[in-house]
C-alpha cells in the first residue's frame, strides 16, 4: 500500500477527489476470497459514509493495478450486481 501512496495522492489531487486505499488481506496467509471480502466491505463503507468523508456518494470510482486492478474490476461487477454503490468510473492499470 505504501508503494502506491504517491499514485493515490496524485489521482486525488488531479481529480479533486477523496482516495481510500484498502489494506486487504493477502494470500497465501489469507486464501481467496479474503481480499475480495475486505475490498467489498470497504467499498460498501465508502458508499455509506461518502458524505461524512467530504465526497459525493454518486461519484464513486474504483482503481488499481496488478492484483489491485483485478480486485477493482471485481468490485465494479459486485457493485453492479448486488445493489451498489453505483460506480461512475474504474481505472485499471
CSV table of C-alpha atoms in Angstrom, one decimal:
chain,number,residue,atom,x,y,z
A,1,UNK,CA,0.0,0.0,0.0
A,2,UNK,CA,2.8,2.4,0.8
A,3,UNK,CA,4.3,1.8,-2.6
A,4,UNK,CA,1.1,3.2,-4.2
A,5,UNK,CA,0.6,6.2,-1.9
A,6,UNK,CA,2.1,8.7,-4.2
A,7,UNK,CA,0.0,7.5,-7.1
A,8,UNK,CA,-3.2,7.6,-5.0
A,9,UNK,CA,-2.3,11.2,-3.8
A,10,UNK,CA,-1.7,12.3,-7.4
A,11,UNK,CA,-5.1,10.9,-8.5
A,12,UNK,CA,-6.8,12.6,-5.6
A,13,UNK,CA,-5.3,16.0,-6.4
A,14,UNK,CA,-5.8,15.6,-10.2
A,15,UNK,CA,-9.5,14.5,-9.8
A,16,UNK,CA,-10.3,16.7,-6.8
A,17,UNK,CA,-11.3,13.5,-5.1
A,18,UNK,CA,-11.0,11.6,-1.9
A,19,UNK,CA,-8.9,8.4,-2.2
A,20,UNK,CA,-9.4,5.4,0.1
A,21,UNK,CA,-6.7,2.7,-0.1
A,22,UNK,CA,-7.8,-0.7,1.1
A,23,UNK,CA,-5.3,-2.8,3.1
A,24,UNK,CA,-6.9,-6.0,2.1
A,25,UNK,CA,-5.7,-9.4,3.3
A,26,UNK,CA,-3.1,-11.1,1.1
A,27,UNK,CA,-2.6,-14.7,0.1
A,28,UNK,CA,-1.2,-17.2,0.9
A,29,UNK,CA,-1.7,-16.3,4.6
A,30,UNK,CA,-5.3,-15.4,3.8
A,31,UNK,CA,-6.7,-17.5,1.0
A,32,UNK,CA,-9.2,-16.3,-1.6
A,33,UNK,CA,-11.7,-14.7,-1.2
A,34,UNK,CA,-10.4,-12.8,1.9
A,35,UNK,CA,-9.1,-9.9,-0.2
A,36,UNK,CA,-12.3,-9.7,-2.1
A,37,UNK,CA,-14.4,-9.7,1.0
A,38,UNK,CA,-12.2,-7.0,2.6
A,39,UNK,CA,-12.4,-4.8,-0.5
A,40,UNK,CA,-16.2,-5.3,-0.8
A,41,UNK,CA,-16.7,-4.3,2.8
A,42,UNK,CA,-14.5,-1.2,2.2
A,43,UNK,CA,-16.5,-0.2,-0.9
A,44,UNK,CA,-19.8,-0.6,1.0
A,45,UNK,CA,-18.4,1.5,3.8
A,46,UNK,CA,-17.2,4.3,1.5
A,47,UNK,CA,-20.6,4.3,-0.2
A,48,UNK,CA,-22.4,4.6,3.1
A,49,UNK,CA,-20.0,7.3,4.5
A,50,UNK,CA,-19.0,9.3,1.4
A,51,UNK,CA,-20.7,12.5,2.6
A,52,UNK,CA,-19.0,12.2,6.0
A,53,UNK,CA,-15.7,12.0,4.2
A,54,UNK,CA,-16.5,15.1,2.2
A,55,UNK,CA,-17.3,13.1,-1.0
A,56,UNK,CA,-20.3,12.6,-3.2
A,57,UNK,CA,-21.9,9.1,-2.9
A,58,UNK,CA,-23.0,9.4,-6.5
A,59,UNK,CA,-19.4,9.9,-7.7
A,60,UNK,CA,-17.5,6.8,-6.5
A,61,UNK,CA,-14.8,5.1,-8.6
A,62,UNK,CA,-12.5,2.2,-8.1
A,63,UNK,CA,-8.9,1.9,-9.3
A,64,UNK,CA,-6.0,-0.4,-9.0
A,65,UNK,CA,-3.0,-2.1,-10.7
A,66,UNK,CA,-2.0,-5.7,-11.0
A,67,UNK,CA,-3.9,-7.7,-8.3
A,68,UNK,CA,-5.5,-4.5,-7.1
A,69,UNK,CA,-6.7,-3.9,-10.7
A,70,UNK,CA,-8.3,-7.3,-10.7
A,71,UNK,CA,-9.9,-6.6,-7.4
A,72,UNK,CA,-11.2,-3.3,-8.6
A,73,UNK,CA,-12.8,-4.9,-11.7
A,74,UNK,CA,-14.4,-7.5,-9.4
A,75,UNK,CA,-15.7,-4.7,-7.1
A,76,UNK,CA,-17.3,-3.0,-10.2
A,77,UNK,CA,-19.1,-6.2,-11.1
A,78,UNK,CA,-20.2,-6.9,-7.5
A,79,UNK,CA,-21.4,-3.3,-7.0
A,80,UNK,CA,-23.4,-3.6,-10.3
A,81,UNK,CA,-24.9,-7.0,-9.5
A,82,UNK,CA,-25.5,-6.6,-5.8
A,83,UNK,CA,-27.0,-3.2,-5.1
A,84,UNK,CA,-24.1,-0.8,-5.3
A,85,UNK,CA,-22.8,1.6,-4.5
A,86,UNK,CA,-23.1,2.8,-8.1
A,87,UNK,CA,-19.7,3.4,-9.6
A,88,UNK,CA,-19.0,6.1,-12.1
A,89,UNK,CA,-15.6,5.1,-13.2
A,90,UNK,CA,-12.9,2.4,-12.9
A,91,UNK,CA,-9.2,3.0,-13.6
A,92,UNK,CA,-7.2,-0.2,-14.2
A,93,UNK,CA,-3.5,-0.3,-15.0
